[in-house]
mmCIF file of C-alpha atoms and ligand atoms in Angstrom:
data_model
loop_
_atom_site.group_PDB
_atom_site.id
_atom_site.type_symbol
_atom_site.label_atom_id
_atom_site.label_comp_id
_atom_site.label_asym_id
_atom_site.label_seq_id
_atom_site.Cartn_x
_atom_site.Cartn_y
_atom_site.Cartn_z
ATOM 1 C CA MET G 1 10.424 16.428 30.983
ATOM 2 C CA LYS G 2 7.752 14.066 29.738
ATOM 3 C CA ILE G 3 5.853 15.003 26.555
ATOM 4 C CA ILE G 4 2.584 13.139 26.085
ATOM 5 C CA ASP G 5 0.394 13.405 22.988
ATOM 6 C CA ASN G 6 -2.720 11.380 23.831
ATOM 7 C CA ALA G 7 -5.401 11.484 26.505
ATOM 8 C CA ALA G 8 -5.168 7.846 27.609
ATOM 9 C CA GLU G 9 -1.437 8.065 28.338
ATOM 10 C CA MET G 10 -1.802 11.453 30.006
ATOM 11 C CA ARG G 11 -4.569 10.148 32.272
ATOM 12 C CA ALA G 12 -2.565 7.042 33.163
ATOM 13 C CA TRP G 13 0.447 9.228 34.062
ATOM 14 C CA CYS G 14 -1.731 11.428 36.317
ATOM 15 C CA ARG G 15 -3.403 8.435 37.986
ATOM 16 C CA GLU G 16 -0.064 6.875 38.795
ATOM 17 C CA ALA G 17 1.205 10.158 40.248
ATOM 18 C CA ARG G 18 -1.903 10.583 42.361
ATOM 19 C CA ARG G 19 -1.775 6.965 43.542
ATOM 20 C CA ALA G 20 1.723 7.802 44.775
ATOM 21 C CA GLY G 21 0.123 10.605 46.814
ATOM 22 C CA LYS G 22 1.294 13.489 44.608
ATOM 23 C CA SER G 23 -0.943 16.480 43.929
ATOM 24 C CA ILE G 24 -1.050 17.920 40.394
ATOM 25 C CA GLY G 25 -1.281 21.570 39.340
ATOM 26 C CA PHE G 26 -2.275 22.094 35.701
ATOM 27 C CA VAL G 27 -1.768 25.056 33.370
ATOM 28 C CA PRO G 28 -3.612 24.801 30.026
ATOM 29 C CA THR G 29 -2.043 26.965 27.288
ATOM 30 C CA MET G 30 -2.016 27.442 23.543
ATOM 31 C CA GLY G 31 1.776 27.839 23.589
ATOM 32 C CA ALA G 32 3.591 31.014 22.448
ATOM 33 C CA LEU G 33 4.447 31.285 26.124
ATOM 34 C CA HIS G 34 5.349 34.492 27.924
ATOM 35 C CA GLU G 35 5.950 35.605 31.504
ATOM 36 C CA GLY G 36 2.181 35.528 32.192
ATOM 37 C CA HIS G 37 2.050 31.776 31.480
ATOM 38 C CA LEU G 38 5.237 31.232 33.472
ATOM 39 C CA SER G 39 3.671 32.924 36.518
ATOM 40 C CA LEU G 40 0.831 30.362 36.338
ATOM 41 C CA MET G 41 3.308 27.497 36.028
ATOM 42 C CA ARG G 42 5.383 28.740 38.960
ATOM 43 C CA ALA G 43 2.201 28.890 41.061
ATOM 44 C CA ALA G 44 1.267 25.369 39.919
ATOM 45 C CA ALA G 45 4.732 24.084 40.847
ATOM 46 C CA GLN G 46 4.689 25.835 44.227
ATOM 47 C CA GLY G 47 1.144 24.848 45.182
ATOM 48 C CA ASN G 48 1.370 21.188 44.144
ATOM 49 C CA GLU G 49 3.879 18.355 44.123
ATOM 50 C CA LEU G 50 3.796 18.119 40.311
ATOM 51 C CA ALA G 51 3.123 20.789 37.674
ATOM 52 C CA VAL G 52 1.732 19.840 34.261
ATOM 53 C CA ALA G 53 1.107 22.177 31.300
ATOM 54 C CA SER G 54 -0.701 21.611 28.042
ATOM 55 C CA ILE G 55 0.164 23.137 24.684
ATOM 56 C CA PHE G 56 -2.627 22.941 22.132
ATOM 57 C CA VAL G 57 -3.817 25.613 19.689
ATOM 58 C CA ASN G 58 -7.505 24.848 19.894
ATOM 59 C CA PRO G 59 -9.252 25.215 16.513
ATOM 60 C CA THR G 60 -12.786 25.289 17.969
ATOM 61 C CA GLN G 61 -12.237 28.617 19.740
ATOM 62 C CA PHE G 62 -11.315 30.435 16.516
ATOM 63 C CA ALA G 63 -13.876 31.652 13.972
ATOM 64 C CA PRO G 64 -12.980 30.993 10.299
ATOM 65 C CA HIS G 65 -11.877 34.634 9.809
ATOM 66 C CA GLU G 66 -9.642 34.646 12.915
ATOM 67 C CA ASP G 67 -5.927 33.988 13.386
ATOM 68 C CA PHE G 68 -5.835 30.183 13.908
ATOM 69 C CA ASN G 69 -3.359 29.565 11.066
ATOM 70 C CA GLN G 70 -1.270 32.573 11.931
ATOM 71 C CA TYR G 71 -1.252 31.885 15.702
ATOM 72 C CA PRO G 72 2.421 31.633 16.778
ATOM 73 C CA ARG G 73 3.632 28.047 17.244
ATOM 74 C CA THR G 74 6.909 27.914 19.164
ATOM 75 C CA PHE G 75 6.776 24.389 20.592
ATOM 76 C CA ASP G 76 10.469 23.680 21.336
ATOM 77 C CA GLN G 77 10.976 27.040 22.980
ATOM 78 C CA ASP G 78 7.711 26.582 24.952
ATOM 79 C CA VAL G 79 8.802 23.175 26.265
ATOM 80 C CA ALA G 80 12.138 24.634 27.396
ATOM 81 C CA MET G 81 10.302 27.469 29.156
ATOM 82 C CA CYS G 82 7.983 24.979 30.898
ATOM 83 C CA ALA G 83 10.991 22.996 32.124
ATOM 84 C CA SER G 84 12.684 26.155 33.403
ATOM 85 C CA VAL G 85 9.850 26.787 35.888
ATOM 86 C CA GLY G 86 9.460 23.235 37.162
ATOM 87 C CA VAL G 87 6.828 21.738 34.845
ATOM 88 C CA VAL G 88 7.476 17.984 34.731
ATOM 89 C CA ALA G 89 5.055 16.922 31.977
ATOM 90 C CA VAL G 90 3.597 18.622 28.904
ATOM 91 C CA TYR G 91 0.381 17.379 27.310
ATOM 92 C CA ALA G 92 0.552 18.226 23.607
ATOM 93 C CA PRO G 93 -2.244 16.435 21.745
ATOM 94 C CA THR G 94 -2.734 16.768 17.994
ATOM 95 C CA ALA G 95 -5.851 18.403 16.530
ATOM 96 C CA ARG G 96 -6.757 15.102 14.871
ATOM 97 C CA THR G 97 -6.762 13.174 18.164
ATOM 98 C CA MET G 98 -8.642 15.947 19.980
ATOM 99 C CA TYR G 99 -11.272 16.382 17.251
ATOM 100 C CA THR G 100 -11.921 13.301 15.138
ATOM 101 C CA GLU G 101 -13.565 13.863 11.768
ATOM 102 C CA ASP G 102 -16.984 12.950 13.206
ATOM 103 C CA TYR G 103 -16.524 14.954 16.431
ATOM 104 C CA SER G 104 -19.918 16.241 17.628
ATOM 105 C CA THR G 105 -19.930 17.058 21.367
ATOM 106 C CA PHE G 106 -19.617 20.609 22.724
ATOM 107 C CA VAL G 107 -19.910 22.257 26.136
ATOM 108 C CA THR G 108 -21.943 25.472 26.330
ATOM 109 C CA VAL G 109 -21.899 27.611 29.464
ATOM 110 C CA GLY G 110 -24.887 29.964 29.652
ATOM 111 C CA GLY G 111 -25.049 33.422 31.228
ATOM 112 C CA VAL G 112 -21.447 34.278 32.056
ATOM 113 C CA SER G 113 -20.330 33.577 28.483
ATOM 114 C CA GLU G 114 -22.716 36.191 27.070
ATOM 115 C CA GLY G 115 -21.609 39.781 26.419
ATOM 116 C CA LEU G 116 -18.024 41.113 26.447
ATOM 117 C CA CYS G 117 -15.872 38.682 24.419
ATOM 118 C CA GLY G 118 -18.880 36.357 24.043
ATOM 119 C CA GLY G 119 -20.659 39.200 22.211
ATOM 120 C CA SER G 120 -17.830 39.895 19.753
ATOM 121 C CA ARG G 121 -16.665 36.261 19.417
ATOM 122 C CA PRO G 122 -19.857 34.136 19.692
ATOM 123 C CA HIS G 123 -18.044 30.847 18.980
ATOM 124 C CA PHE G 124 -15.259 31.471 21.492
ATOM 125 C CA PHE G 125 -16.470 30.232 24.879
ATOM 126 C CA ARG G 126 -18.088 27.101 23.465
ATOM 127 C CA GLY G 127 -14.664 26.200 22.039
ATOM 128 C CA VAL G 128 -12.871 27.074 25.281
ATOM 129 C CA ALA G 129 -15.330 25.194 27.539
ATOM 130 C CA THR G 130 -15.162 22.158 25.259
ATOM 131 C CA VAL G 131 -11.387 21.978 25.053
ATOM 132 C CA VAL G 132 -10.883 22.713 28.752
ATOM 133 C CA THR G 133 -13.301 19.881 29.596
ATOM 134 C CA LYS G 134 -11.324 17.550 27.338
ATOM 135 C CA LEU G 135 -8.021 18.720 28.846
ATOM 136 C CA PHE G 136 -9.389 18.222 32.389
ATOM 137 C CA ASN G 137 -10.445 14.690 31.413
ATOM 138 C CA ALA G 138 -6.899 13.917 30.293
ATOM 139 C CA VAL G 139 -4.963 15.817 32.969
ATOM 140 C CA GLU G 140 -6.677 14.802 36.201
ATOM 141 C CA ALA G 141 -5.387 17.693 38.278
ATOM 142 C CA ASP G 142 -6.127 18.890 41.790
ATOM 143 C CA ARG G 143 -5.827 22.520 40.740
ATOM 144 C CA ALA G 144 -5.873 24.357 37.385
ATOM 145 C CA TYR G 145 -4.393 27.824 36.936
ATOM 146 C CA PHE G 146 -5.770 30.571 34.653
ATOM 147 C CA GLY G 147 -4.839 34.238 34.245
ATOM 148 C CA GLN G 148 -7.114 37.150 35.106
ATOM 149 C CA LYS G 149 -6.116 38.685 31.776
ATOM 150 C CA ASP G 150 -8.898 36.453 30.355
ATOM 151 C CA ALA G 151 -11.264 37.295 33.212
ATOM 152 C CA GLN G 152 -14.439 36.240 31.418
ATOM 153 C CA GLN G 153 -12.786 32.944 30.455
ATOM 154 C CA CYS G 154 -12.012 32.413 34.179
ATOM 155 C CA ALA G 155 -15.652 33.145 35.068
ATOM 156 C CA VAL G 156 -16.868 30.713 32.390
ATOM 157 C CA ILE G 157 -14.527 27.942 33.551
ATOM 158 C CA LYS G 158 -15.381 28.454 37.248
ATOM 159 C CA ARG G 159 -19.086 28.256 36.387
ATOM 160 C CA MET G 160 -18.592 25.151 34.246
ATOM 161 C CA VAL G 161 -16.599 23.410 36.997
ATOM 162 C CA ARG G 162 -19.274 24.309 39.557
ATOM 163 C CA ASP G 163 -22.242 23.333 37.376
ATOM 164 C CA LEU G 164 -20.750 20.056 36.115
ATOM 165 C CA ASP G 165 -19.292 18.992 39.502
ATOM 166 C CA MET G 166 -15.785 18.784 38.084
ATOM 167 C CA ALA G 167 -13.235 17.720 40.700
ATOM 168 C CA VAL G 168 -10.670 20.452 40.121
ATOM 169 C CA GLU G 169 -10.037 23.724 41.945
ATOM 170 C CA ILE G 170 -9.712 26.773 39.678
ATOM 171 C CA VAL G 171 -7.037 29.257 40.711
ATOM 172 C CA GLU G 172 -7.156 32.703 39.099
ATOM 173 C CA MET G 173 -3.817 34.509 39.012
ATOM 174 C CA PRO G 174 -3.161 38.253 38.543
ATOM 175 C CA ILE G 175 -2.386 39.819 35.172
ATOM 176 C CA VAL G 176 1.327 40.074 34.394
ATOM 177 C CA ARG G 177 2.218 43.361 32.728
ATOM 178 C CA GLU G 178 5.184 44.771 30.824
ATOM 179 C CA PRO G 179 7.019 47.529 32.745
ATOM 180 C CA ASP G 180 4.979 50.157 30.826
ATOM 181 C CA GLY G 181 1.651 48.539 31.808
ATOM 182 C CA LEU G 182 0.785 46.566 28.649
ATOM 183 C CA ALA G 183 -0.874 43.276 29.674
ATOM 184 C CA MET G 184 1.229 40.367 28.444
ATOM 185 C CA SER G 185 -0.380 38.389 25.626
ATOM 186 C CA SER G 186 0.811 35.953 22.981
ATOM 187 C CA ARG G 187 -0.823 38.264 20.440
ATOM 188 C CA ASN G 188 1.367 41.247 21.454
ATOM 189 C CA ARG G 189 3.999 39.818 19.125
ATOM 190 C CA TYR G 190 1.748 40.707 16.161
ATOM 191 C CA LEU G 191 2.000 44.435 16.996
ATOM 192 C CA SER G 192 4.236 46.889 15.144
ATOM 193 C CA ALA G 193 6.208 49.299 17.338
ATOM 194 C CA GLU G 194 3.709 52.037 16.528
ATOM 195 C CA GLU G 195 0.700 49.822 17.355
ATOM 196 C CA ARG G 196 2.313 48.731 20.599
ATOM 197 C CA THR G 197 2.662 52.374 21.653
ATOM 198 C CA ARG G 198 -1.011 52.994 20.844
ATOM 199 C CA ALA G 199 -2.017 49.819 22.700
ATOM 200 C CA LEU G 200 -0.820 51.371 25.951
ATOM 201 C CA CYS G 201 -4.041 53.397 26.067
ATOM 202 C CA LEU G 202 -5.894 50.250 27.196
ATOM 203 C CA SER G 203 -4.040 49.811 30.481
ATOM 204 C CA GLN G 204 -3.615 53.551 30.977
ATOM 205 C CA SER G 205 -7.361 54.218 30.741
ATOM 206 C CA LEU G 206 -8.139 51.240 32.981
ATOM 207 C CA PHE G 207 -5.674 52.449 35.634
ATOM 208 C CA ALA G 208 -7.120 55.982 35.465
ATOM 209 C CA ALA G 209 -10.641 54.546 35.885
ATOM 210 C CA GLN G 210 -9.461 52.412 38.785
ATOM 211 C CA GLU G 211 -8.201 55.577 40.484
ATOM 212 C CA ARG G 212 -11.604 57.190 39.980
ATOM 213 C CA LEU G 213 -13.278 54.151 41.525
ATOM 214 C CA GLN G 214 -10.838 54.266 44.429
ATOM 215 C CA GLY G 215 -11.680 57.971 44.761
ATOM 216 C CA GLY G 216 -15.375 57.084 45.234
ATOM 217 C CA GLU G 217 -16.915 57.230 41.727
ATOM 218 C CA ARG G 218 -19.738 54.670 41.583
ATOM 219 C CA ASP G 219 -21.652 55.523 38.391
ATOM 220 C CA ALA G 220 -20.899 52.917 35.734
ATOM 221 C CA GLU G 221 -21.592 55.181 32.716
ATOM 222 C CA THR G 222 -19.237 57.865 34.061
ATOM 223 C CA VAL G 223 -16.466 55.310 34.529
ATOM 224 C CA LYS G 224 -17.002 53.727 31.096
ATOM 225 C CA ASP G 225 -17.140 57.154 29.389
ATOM 226 C CA ALA G 226 -13.783 58.047 30.907
ATOM 227 C CA VAL G 227 -12.292 54.777 29.640
ATOM 228 C CA ARG G 228 -13.687 55.350 26.130
ATOM 229 C CA GLN G 229 -12.212 58.881 26.122
ATOM 230 C CA GLY G 230 -8.825 57.421 26.991
ATOM 231 C CA MET G 231 -8.941 54.863 24.178
ATOM 232 C CA GLN G 232 -9.072 57.253 21.219
ATOM 233 C CA GLY G 233 -5.989 55.783 19.545
ATOM 234 C CA VAL G 234 -7.616 52.393 18.936
ATOM 235 C CA LYS G 235 -10.889 50.988 17.578
ATOM 236 C CA ILE G 236 -12.955 50.034 20.613
ATOM 237 C CA ASP G 237 -14.622 46.621 20.522
ATOM 238 C CA TYR G 238 -16.180 47.017 23.979
ATOM 239 C CA VAL G 239 -15.841 48.813 27.297
ATOM 240 C CA ALA G 240 -17.807 46.918 29.960
ATOM 241 C CA LEU G 241 -18.382 47.301 33.680
ATOM 242 C CA VAL G 242 -19.904 44.065 34.963
ATOM 243 C CA ASP G 243 -20.444 42.058 38.123
ATOM 244 C CA ALA G 244 -17.133 40.209 38.663
ATOM 245 C CA GLU G 245 -18.867 36.842 39.066
ATOM 246 C CA THR G 246 -21.927 36.887 36.788
ATOM 247 C CA MET G 247 -20.505 39.144 34.044
ATOM 248 C CA ARG G 248 -23.839 41.032 34.011
ATOM 249 C CA PRO G 249 -23.585 44.796 33.417
ATOM 250 C CA VAL G 250 -24.001 47.003 36.508
ATOM 251 C CA GLU G 251 -25.302 50.577 36.680
ATOM 252 C CA ARG G 252 -23.658 51.362 39.992
ATOM 253 C CA VAL G 253 -20.545 49.883 41.571
ATOM 254 C CA GLU G 254 -21.819 48.342 44.789
ATOM 255 C CA ARG G 255 -20.131 44.924 44.768
ATOM 256 C CA PRO G 256 -16.976 43.442 43.180
ATOM 257 C CA VAL G 257 -16.849 44.445 39.522
ATOM 258 C CA LEU G 258 -14.780 43.796 36.438
ATOM 259 C CA LEU G 259 -13.947 46.749 34.208
ATOM 260 C CA ALA G 260 -12.950 45.155 30.905
ATOM 261 C CA VAL G 261 -11.973 46.447 27.468
ATOM 262 C CA ALA G 262 -11.306 44.985 24.045
ATOM 263 C CA ALA G 263 -9.798 46.915 21.142
ATOM 264 C CA LEU G 264 -8.923 46.236 17.553
ATOM 265 C CA LEU G 265 -5.581 47.327 16.233
ATOM 266 C CA GLU G 266 -4.606 46.666 12.638
ATOM 267 C CA SER G 267 -2.703 43.478 13.501
ATOM 268 C CA ALA G 268 -4.368 42.218 16.665
ATOM 269 C CA ARG G 269 -7.398 42.327 18.916
ATOM 270 C CA LEU G 270 -6.323 43.045 22.489
ATOM 271 C CA ILE G 271 -8.152 42.694 25.813
ATOM 272 C CA ASP G 272 -7.365 43.994 29.284
ATOM 273 C CA ASN G 273 -9.176 44.541 32.575
ATOM 274 C CA VAL G 274 -9.031 45.570 36.219
ATOM 275 C CA LYS G 275 -11.157 44.304 39.084
ATOM 276 C CA PHE G 276 -12.491 46.525 41.851
ATOM 277 C CA ASP G 277 -14.213 45.727 45.162
ATOM 278 C CA PRO G 278 -15.862 48.764 46.808
ATOM 279 C CA ALA G 279 -15.756 46.942 50.161
ATOM 280 C CA GLY G 280 -12.187 45.679 49.775
ATOM 281 C CA ASN G 281 -8.986 46.960 51.299
ATOM 282 C CA GLY G 282 -8.143 50.031 49.211
ATOM 283 C CA GLY G 283 -10.917 49.018 46.812
ATOM 284 C CA SER G 284 -8.868 47.243 44.164
ATOM 285 C CA LEU G 285 -8.992 43.474 43.639
ATOM 286 C CA THR G 286 -5.870 43.503 41.466
HETATM 287 O O1 PAF K 1 -6.329 30.937 27.550
HETATM 288 C C1 PAF K 1 -5.935 30.131 26.682
HETATM 289 O O2 PAF K 1 -4.747 30.084 26.330
HETATM 290 C C2 PAF K 1 -6.924 29.188 26.025
HETATM 291 O O3 PAF K 1 -8.172 29.795 25.874
HETATM 292 C C3 PAF K 1 -7.059 27.837 26.763
HETATM 293 C C4 PAF K 1 -7.623 28.020 28.164
HETATM 294 C C5 PAF K 1 -5.705 27.161 26.838
HETATM 295 C C6 PAF K 1 -8.013 26.924 25.988
HETATM 296 O O4 PAF K 1 -7.570 26.680 24.694
#
């Protein structure tokens, strides 16, 4: 396992691998790895000759009042987990090398980054788009893997890659859930046992809404109302039913949609979603 902490060395490593005819699959992470990350890494290792991951807690995607300092940092354990699923190199830059004191360049993706998490966390997607661009410039991969758990993040990155002609294919992988339905997240470890039980209402209300959609319900307000009703145990940040590609709200479900929720518990903000295609086999995209 190679651990590389600067962009020049990382790029040189990738170029040498690609000169030798090897394809590279890349999984960007902020560490605190769980089975959801490992599913991305397994896909990267299976779909490419070499799998690379990055571990970097990106300060620019946190607002000053958010959990940047508290965010779990479990580097040694993360590296061992990466190795266990076939990752051969980890890019782990320092904040100082990523963002020099006079750093002043940011990437802003319009449209898809507005609303949903972009509404509640206005700084977030600018930070994500900027760091992912920097990571893509260091890890010159053929494919990069992201989880549908952060569906709007996937939409933002796909749009950025398309608009800026970036030479990497974005692969979106399904949400990995605990046996009781809770979407896996590094922030789940903040939850008390009682909060974790309450958090189940996110996935439960999404699954119930998905059944309604599969049963033929097409009115967005009706679907969202049902989800809100099901989320009484938590403080709702948003319940959104949007076009799966543009992230624009829909009134009726007539094309692939994303039904997404965010909720605030005392110790963590959680997000979850399901996708649904009215024309698809059985209706559900995930
Ligand atoms: O999804 C994440 O873990 C982060 O937003 C990412 C893509 C690694 C950028 O910091």
